[in-house]
XYZ file of C-alpha atoms in Angstrom:
425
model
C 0.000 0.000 0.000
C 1.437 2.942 -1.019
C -0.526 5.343 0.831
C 1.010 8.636 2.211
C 1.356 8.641 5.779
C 1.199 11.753 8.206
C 4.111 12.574 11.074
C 1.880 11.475 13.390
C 0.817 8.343 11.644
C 4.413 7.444 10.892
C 4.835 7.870 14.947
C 1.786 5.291 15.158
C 3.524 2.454 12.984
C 6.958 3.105 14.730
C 5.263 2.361 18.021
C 3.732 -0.574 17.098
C 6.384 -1.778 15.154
C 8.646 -1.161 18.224
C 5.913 -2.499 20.753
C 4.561 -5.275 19.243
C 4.600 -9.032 20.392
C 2.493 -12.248 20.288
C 1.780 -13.727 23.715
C -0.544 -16.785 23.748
C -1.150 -16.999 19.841
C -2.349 -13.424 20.080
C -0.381 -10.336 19.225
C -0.679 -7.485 21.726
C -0.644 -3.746 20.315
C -0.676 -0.938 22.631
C -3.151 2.024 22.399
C -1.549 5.116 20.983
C -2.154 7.924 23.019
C -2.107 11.238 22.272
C -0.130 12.079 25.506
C 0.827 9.020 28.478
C -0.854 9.097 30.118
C -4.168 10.303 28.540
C -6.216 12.997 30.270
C -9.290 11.389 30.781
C -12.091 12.962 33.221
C -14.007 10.554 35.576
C -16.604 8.624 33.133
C -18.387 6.205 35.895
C -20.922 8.160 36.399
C -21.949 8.583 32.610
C -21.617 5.240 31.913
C -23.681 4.635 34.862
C -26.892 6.228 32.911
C -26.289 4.710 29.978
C -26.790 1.438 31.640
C -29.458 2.663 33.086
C -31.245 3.238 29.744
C -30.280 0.200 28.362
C -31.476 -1.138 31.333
C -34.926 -0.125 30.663
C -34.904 -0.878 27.014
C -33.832 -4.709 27.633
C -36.632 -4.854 30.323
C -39.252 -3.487 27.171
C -37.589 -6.237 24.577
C -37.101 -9.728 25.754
C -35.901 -10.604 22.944
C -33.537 -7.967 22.533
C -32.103 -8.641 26.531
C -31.620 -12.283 25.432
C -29.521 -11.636 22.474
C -27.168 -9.012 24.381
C -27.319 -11.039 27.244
C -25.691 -13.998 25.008
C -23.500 -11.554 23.292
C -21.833 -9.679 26.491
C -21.745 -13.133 28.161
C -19.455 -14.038 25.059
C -17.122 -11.400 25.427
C -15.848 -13.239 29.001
C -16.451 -16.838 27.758
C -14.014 -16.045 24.781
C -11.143 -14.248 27.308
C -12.245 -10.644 25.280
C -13.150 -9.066 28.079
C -12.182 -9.329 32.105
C -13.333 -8.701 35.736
C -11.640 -5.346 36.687
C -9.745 -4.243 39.801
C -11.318 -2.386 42.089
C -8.470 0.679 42.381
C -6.107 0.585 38.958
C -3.008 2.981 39.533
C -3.566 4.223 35.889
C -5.768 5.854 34.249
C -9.103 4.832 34.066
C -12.385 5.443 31.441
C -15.726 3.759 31.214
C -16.920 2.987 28.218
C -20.612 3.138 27.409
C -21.939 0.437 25.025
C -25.243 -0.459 23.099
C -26.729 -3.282 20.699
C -26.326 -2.650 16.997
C -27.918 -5.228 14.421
C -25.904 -5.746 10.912
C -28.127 -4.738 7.585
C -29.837 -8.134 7.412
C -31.051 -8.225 11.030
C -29.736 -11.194 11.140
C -26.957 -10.509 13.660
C -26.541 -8.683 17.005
C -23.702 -6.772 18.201
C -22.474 -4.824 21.638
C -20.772 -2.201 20.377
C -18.743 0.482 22.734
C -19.161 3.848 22.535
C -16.057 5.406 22.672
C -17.630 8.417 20.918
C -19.166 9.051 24.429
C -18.112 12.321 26.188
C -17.671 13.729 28.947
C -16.828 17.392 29.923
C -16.405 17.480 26.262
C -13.883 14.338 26.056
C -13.960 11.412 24.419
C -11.968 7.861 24.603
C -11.373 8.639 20.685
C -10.465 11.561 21.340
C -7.354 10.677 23.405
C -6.645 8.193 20.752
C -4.601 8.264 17.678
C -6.782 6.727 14.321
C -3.574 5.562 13.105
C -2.718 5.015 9.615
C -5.235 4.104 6.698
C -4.020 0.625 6.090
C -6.962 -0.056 4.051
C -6.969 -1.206 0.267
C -9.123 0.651 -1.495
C -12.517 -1.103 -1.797
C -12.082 -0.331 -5.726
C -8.742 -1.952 -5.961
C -10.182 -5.216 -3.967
C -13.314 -5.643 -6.336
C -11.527 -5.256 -9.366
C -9.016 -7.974 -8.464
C -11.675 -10.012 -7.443
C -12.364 -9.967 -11.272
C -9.432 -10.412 -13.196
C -9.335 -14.451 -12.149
C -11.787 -17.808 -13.580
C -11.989 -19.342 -10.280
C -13.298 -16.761 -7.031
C -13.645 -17.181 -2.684
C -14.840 -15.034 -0.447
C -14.403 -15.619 3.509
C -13.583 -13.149 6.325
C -11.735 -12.673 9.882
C -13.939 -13.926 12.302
C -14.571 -11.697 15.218
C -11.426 -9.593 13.705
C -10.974 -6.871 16.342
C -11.160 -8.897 19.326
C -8.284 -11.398 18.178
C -5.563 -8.253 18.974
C -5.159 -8.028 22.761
C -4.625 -4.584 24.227
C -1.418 -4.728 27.296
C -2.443 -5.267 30.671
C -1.157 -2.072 31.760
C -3.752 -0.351 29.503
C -6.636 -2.169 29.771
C -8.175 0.051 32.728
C -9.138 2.513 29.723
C -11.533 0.368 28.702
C -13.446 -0.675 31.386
C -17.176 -0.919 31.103
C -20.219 -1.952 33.463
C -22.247 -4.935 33.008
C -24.892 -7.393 35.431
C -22.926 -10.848 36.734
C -24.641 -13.592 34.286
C -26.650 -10.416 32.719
C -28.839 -10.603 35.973
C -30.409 -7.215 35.786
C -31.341 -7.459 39.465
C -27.771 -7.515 40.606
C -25.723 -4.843 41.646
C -23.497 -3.606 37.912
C -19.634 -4.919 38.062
C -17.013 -3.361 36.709
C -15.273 -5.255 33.594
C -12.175 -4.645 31.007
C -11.694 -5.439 27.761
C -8.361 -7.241 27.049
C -8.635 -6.769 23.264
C -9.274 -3.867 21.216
C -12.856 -3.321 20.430
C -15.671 -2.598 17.826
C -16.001 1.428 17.951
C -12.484 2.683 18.921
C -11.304 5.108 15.687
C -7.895 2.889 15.620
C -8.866 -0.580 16.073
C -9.126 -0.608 12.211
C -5.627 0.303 11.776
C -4.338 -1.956 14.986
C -6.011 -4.771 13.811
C -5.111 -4.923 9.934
C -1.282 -4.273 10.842
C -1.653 -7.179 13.424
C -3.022 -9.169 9.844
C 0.095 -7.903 8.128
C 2.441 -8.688 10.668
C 1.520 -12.440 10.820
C 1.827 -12.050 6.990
C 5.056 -10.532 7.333
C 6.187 -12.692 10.419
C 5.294 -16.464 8.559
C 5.739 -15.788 5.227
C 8.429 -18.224 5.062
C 6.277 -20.741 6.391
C 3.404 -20.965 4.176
C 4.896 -19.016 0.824
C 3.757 -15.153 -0.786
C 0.778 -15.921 -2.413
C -0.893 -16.347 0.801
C 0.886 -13.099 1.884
C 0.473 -11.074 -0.758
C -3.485 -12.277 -0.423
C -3.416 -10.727 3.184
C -1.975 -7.552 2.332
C -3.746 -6.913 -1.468
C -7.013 -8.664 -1.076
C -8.202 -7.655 2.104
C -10.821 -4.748 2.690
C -10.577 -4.780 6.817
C -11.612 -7.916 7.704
C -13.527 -9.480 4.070
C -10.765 -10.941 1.534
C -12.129 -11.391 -1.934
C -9.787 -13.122 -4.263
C -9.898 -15.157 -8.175
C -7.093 -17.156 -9.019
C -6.897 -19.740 -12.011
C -7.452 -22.892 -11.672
C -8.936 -25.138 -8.388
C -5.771 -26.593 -8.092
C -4.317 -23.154 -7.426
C -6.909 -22.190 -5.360
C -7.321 -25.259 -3.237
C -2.885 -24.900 -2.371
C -3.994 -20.870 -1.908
C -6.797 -21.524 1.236
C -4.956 -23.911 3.046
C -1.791 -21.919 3.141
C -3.727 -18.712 3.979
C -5.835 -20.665 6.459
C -2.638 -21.442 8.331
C -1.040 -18.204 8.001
C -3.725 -15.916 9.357
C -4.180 -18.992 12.241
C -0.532 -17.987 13.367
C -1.770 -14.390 14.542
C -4.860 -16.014 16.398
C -7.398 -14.925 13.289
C -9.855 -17.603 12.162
C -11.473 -17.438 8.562
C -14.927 -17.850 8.143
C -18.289 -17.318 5.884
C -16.030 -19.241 3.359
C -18.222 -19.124 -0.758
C -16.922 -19.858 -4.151
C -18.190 -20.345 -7.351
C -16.309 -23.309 -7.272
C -17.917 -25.979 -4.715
C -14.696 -28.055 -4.672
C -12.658 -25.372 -3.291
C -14.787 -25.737 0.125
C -14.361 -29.490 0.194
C -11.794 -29.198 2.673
C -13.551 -26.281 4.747
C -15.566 -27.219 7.996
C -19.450 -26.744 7.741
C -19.634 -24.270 10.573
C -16.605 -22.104 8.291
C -18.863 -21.425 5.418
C -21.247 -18.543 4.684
C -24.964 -19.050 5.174
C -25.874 -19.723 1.994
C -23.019 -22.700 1.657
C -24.000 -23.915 4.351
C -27.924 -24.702 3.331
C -26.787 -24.913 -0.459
C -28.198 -27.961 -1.754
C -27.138 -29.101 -5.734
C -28.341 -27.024 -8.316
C -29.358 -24.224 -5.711
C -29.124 -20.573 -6.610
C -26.583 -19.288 -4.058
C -26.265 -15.615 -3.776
C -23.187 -13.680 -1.931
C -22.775 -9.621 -0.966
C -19.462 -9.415 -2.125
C -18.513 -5.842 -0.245
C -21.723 -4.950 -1.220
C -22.067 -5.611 -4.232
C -24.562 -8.395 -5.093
C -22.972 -11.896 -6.419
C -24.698 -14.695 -7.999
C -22.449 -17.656 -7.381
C -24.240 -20.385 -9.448
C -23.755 -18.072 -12.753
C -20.847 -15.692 -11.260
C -22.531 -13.122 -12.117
C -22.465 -9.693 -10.096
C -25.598 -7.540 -9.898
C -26.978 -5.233 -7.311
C -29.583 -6.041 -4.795
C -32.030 -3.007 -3.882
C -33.822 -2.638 -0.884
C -35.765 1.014 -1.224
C -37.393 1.819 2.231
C -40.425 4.757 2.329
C -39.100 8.241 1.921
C -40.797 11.417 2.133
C -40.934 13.649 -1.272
C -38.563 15.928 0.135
C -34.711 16.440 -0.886
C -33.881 14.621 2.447
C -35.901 11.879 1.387
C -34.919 12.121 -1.974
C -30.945 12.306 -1.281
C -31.624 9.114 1.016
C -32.734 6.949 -1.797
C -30.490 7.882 -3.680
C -27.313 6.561 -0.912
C -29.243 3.436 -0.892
C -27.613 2.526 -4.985
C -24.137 0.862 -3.562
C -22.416 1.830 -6.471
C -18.662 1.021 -5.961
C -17.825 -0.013 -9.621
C -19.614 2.972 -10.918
C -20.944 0.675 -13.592
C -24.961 2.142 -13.586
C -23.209 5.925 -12.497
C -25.766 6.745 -15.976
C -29.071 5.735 -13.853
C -27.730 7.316 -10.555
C -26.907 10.398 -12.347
C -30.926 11.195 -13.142
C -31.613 11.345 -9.547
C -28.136 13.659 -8.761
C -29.253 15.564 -11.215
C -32.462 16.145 -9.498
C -31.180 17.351 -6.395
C -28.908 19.536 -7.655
C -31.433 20.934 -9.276
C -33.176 21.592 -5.803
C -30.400 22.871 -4.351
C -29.424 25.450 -6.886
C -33.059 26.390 -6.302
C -32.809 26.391 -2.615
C -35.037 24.453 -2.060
C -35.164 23.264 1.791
C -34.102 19.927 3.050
C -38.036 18.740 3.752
C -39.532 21.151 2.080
C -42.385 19.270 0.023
C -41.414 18.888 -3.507
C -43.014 20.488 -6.477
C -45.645 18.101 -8.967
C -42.975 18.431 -11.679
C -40.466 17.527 -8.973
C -41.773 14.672 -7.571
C -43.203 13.353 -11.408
C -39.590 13.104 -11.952
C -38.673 11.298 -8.757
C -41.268 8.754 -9.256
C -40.164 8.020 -12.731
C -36.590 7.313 -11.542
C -38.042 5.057 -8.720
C -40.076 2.688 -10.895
C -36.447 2.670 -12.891
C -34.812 1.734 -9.634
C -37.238 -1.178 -9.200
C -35.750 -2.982 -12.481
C -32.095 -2.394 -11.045
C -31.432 -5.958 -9.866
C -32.087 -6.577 -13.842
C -28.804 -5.295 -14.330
C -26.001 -8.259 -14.270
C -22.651 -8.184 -15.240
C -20.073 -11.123 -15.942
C -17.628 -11.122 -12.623
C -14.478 -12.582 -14.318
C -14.100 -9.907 -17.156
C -11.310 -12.463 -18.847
C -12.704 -14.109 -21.682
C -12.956 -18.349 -20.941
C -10.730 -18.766 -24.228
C -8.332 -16.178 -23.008
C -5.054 -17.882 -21.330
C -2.873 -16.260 -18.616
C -0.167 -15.034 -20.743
C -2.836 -13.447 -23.294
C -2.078 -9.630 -23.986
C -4.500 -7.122 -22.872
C -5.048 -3.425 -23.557
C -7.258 -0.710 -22.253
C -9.246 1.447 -24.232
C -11.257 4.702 -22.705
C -13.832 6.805 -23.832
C -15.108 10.237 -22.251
C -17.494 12.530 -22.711
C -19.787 15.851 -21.680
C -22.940 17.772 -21.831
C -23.466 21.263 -20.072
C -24.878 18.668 -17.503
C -22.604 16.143 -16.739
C -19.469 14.260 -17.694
C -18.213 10.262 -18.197
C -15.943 7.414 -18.592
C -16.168 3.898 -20.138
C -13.540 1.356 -20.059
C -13.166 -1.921 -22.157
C -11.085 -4.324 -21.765
């Protein structure tokens, strides 16, 4: 990655680099600090009414308590998170935290508020981000394509696999009920890993993923390393390759590699069954895992939409009610996961429209005009045939071999209203 890096992200890497260690299968990364140690006022007390409220929600949703009771419960079975101290020397924050569901519903998540203030400070706010280790999510689809044969899997439970020193952990404290026993008095716990809404655990936790790369290369070759640090988008790795045979060699050796740093793949698809022959049930996505032959398997490759029986990619579009209003309007129109830019000619109709509004000044829910909203409706019923629109993932021809020549060709054009690109292959 060769991403320019700020003084004070350079200082970031350097103390990791210079800190880090694996203890117990795990490697440890320290939090980088603004100053050491942080100046952090006392956050008990706000914590203590954000419990409170969650406390009263839980009690309203039964449901709801017995998912986040499994899920906080999880945090201690799995060694993520500890009983704390009663009087740390250090410094010490609590950290509010809250359930958050993923975009199917599907799947429940505590998440910690480090965004939480108090006296106008935050935990991120004491915090270095770190650097941008990321891929861009461009780069990662787009070599997704160039191969016949395609996975997909991700780090399982990414964040919490990179273990925070001990001498730090009192900054992430956070209350919880014993056993999630509501009528107890709250204890005080600590994370030992870095956790899901800190502004750096993104950085910590992919350099942990290239450091086992970097550390056990020589055990299990470069392909497998190069796959960690080129086809990785955080914690989802999309990759094509040639053959099976290639690909089969490939997941093993990456399997073991990332296994070295104490990360576990999972939600393991291809559009090659034999691939997964080796893969344990529980490893593979959903739709693997009830995929009977002849089934029509379909994958969100970072969100974009991927048939897997014709390896196809498409887009899957789920509009909810919006007000005729530029707010609403603006809305809809975030929902189109474009990332390809490959229907940027259909989203441009509805940009179009709201720039329109907002060179007239019109307000944010202000109700639209009957022209106005004639035109949004027309682009809606447009939007319904979107998932219509399929496009061949590989974009190598089947007759053309590995060593075959290629050359771009690009095309661009304007209007007084807009401007475009189209590359071929």
């Amino acid at each position: 990655n060769t991403k320019a890096m700020s003084i004070v992200d350079k200082g970031v890497e350097a103390l990791w680099k210079k800190e880090v260690r694996c203890v117990g299968g795990h490697y440890v990364l320290p939090l980088p600090f603004k100053h050491s140690p942080p100046h952090l006022p006392d956050s008990i007390e706000m914590a203590g009414k954000r419990l409170e409220h969650l406390r009263r929600r839980l009690q309203k949703e039964p449901t709801l308590k017995t998912q986040y009771v499994e899920a906080m419960n999880s945090l201690l079975e799995n060694g993520y998170a500890e009983p704390a101290a009663p009087r740390p020397d250090g410094p010490v924050w609590h950290i509010p935290h809250h359930p958050v569901f993923g975009a199917n519903k599907d799947k429940l998540r505590a998440v910690f508020d480090c965004a939480a203030k108090v006296r106008g400070v935050s935990l991120n706010d004491v915090i270095h981000q770190g650097p941008d280790y990321n891929n861009t999510l461009l780069s990662v689809l787009l070599r997704f394509r160039t191969r016949a044969v395609a996975f997909m899997t991700d780090v399982q439970a990414m964040f919490h696999q990179v273990r925070v020193p001990t001498t730090q952990r009192d900054v992430l404290r956070f209350l919880w009920w014993p056993n999630g026993d509501m009528d107890q008095r709250p204890a005080t716990y600590r994370m030992t890993a870095h956790l899901f809404g800190g502004t750096w655990s993104p950085a910590a936790c992919v350099f942990a993923l290239r450091q086992t790369a970097r550390d056990f290369t020589h055990l299990y070759g470069d392909e497998a390393a190069y796959t960690v640090n080129r086809n990785f988008y955080v914690d989802d790795c999309l990759k094509s390759v040639d053959n099976t045979q290639e690909g089969k060699s490939l997941i093993q050796g990456l399997r073991h590699l990332v296994s070295k740093g104490g990360f576990h793949l999972s939600k393991w698809t291809s559009n090659a069954p034999e691939l997964l022959a080796d893969i344990p049930l529980q490893d593979r996505s959903k739709a693997q895992k009830g995929a009977v032959p002849g089934s029509h398997l379909e994958e969100h490759a970072l969100g974009v939409h991927w048939n897997v029986c014709t390896d196809r990619l498409g887009y899957a579009v789920r509009v909810p009610e919006r007000p005729a209003t530029k707010r609403g309007l603006l809305s809809t129109l975030s929902s189109v996961f474009d990332p390809l830019g490959l229907v940027s000619p259909f989203v441009l109709h509805a940009r179009l429209i709201v720039q329109d509004l907002c060179r007239a000044g019109v307000g944010w829910d202000d109700t639209l005009s009957p022209e106005v909203i004639t035109r949004r409706n027309k682009w809606l019923r447009a939007l319904d045939s979107l998932p219509d629109v399929v496009y061949e993932r590989c974009f190598r021809p089947s007759w053309a071999s590995a060593e075959s020549t290629h050359t771009l060709h690009h095309f661009s054009d304007a209007s007084q209203l807009a401007y475009g690109v189209a590359s071929y292959l």
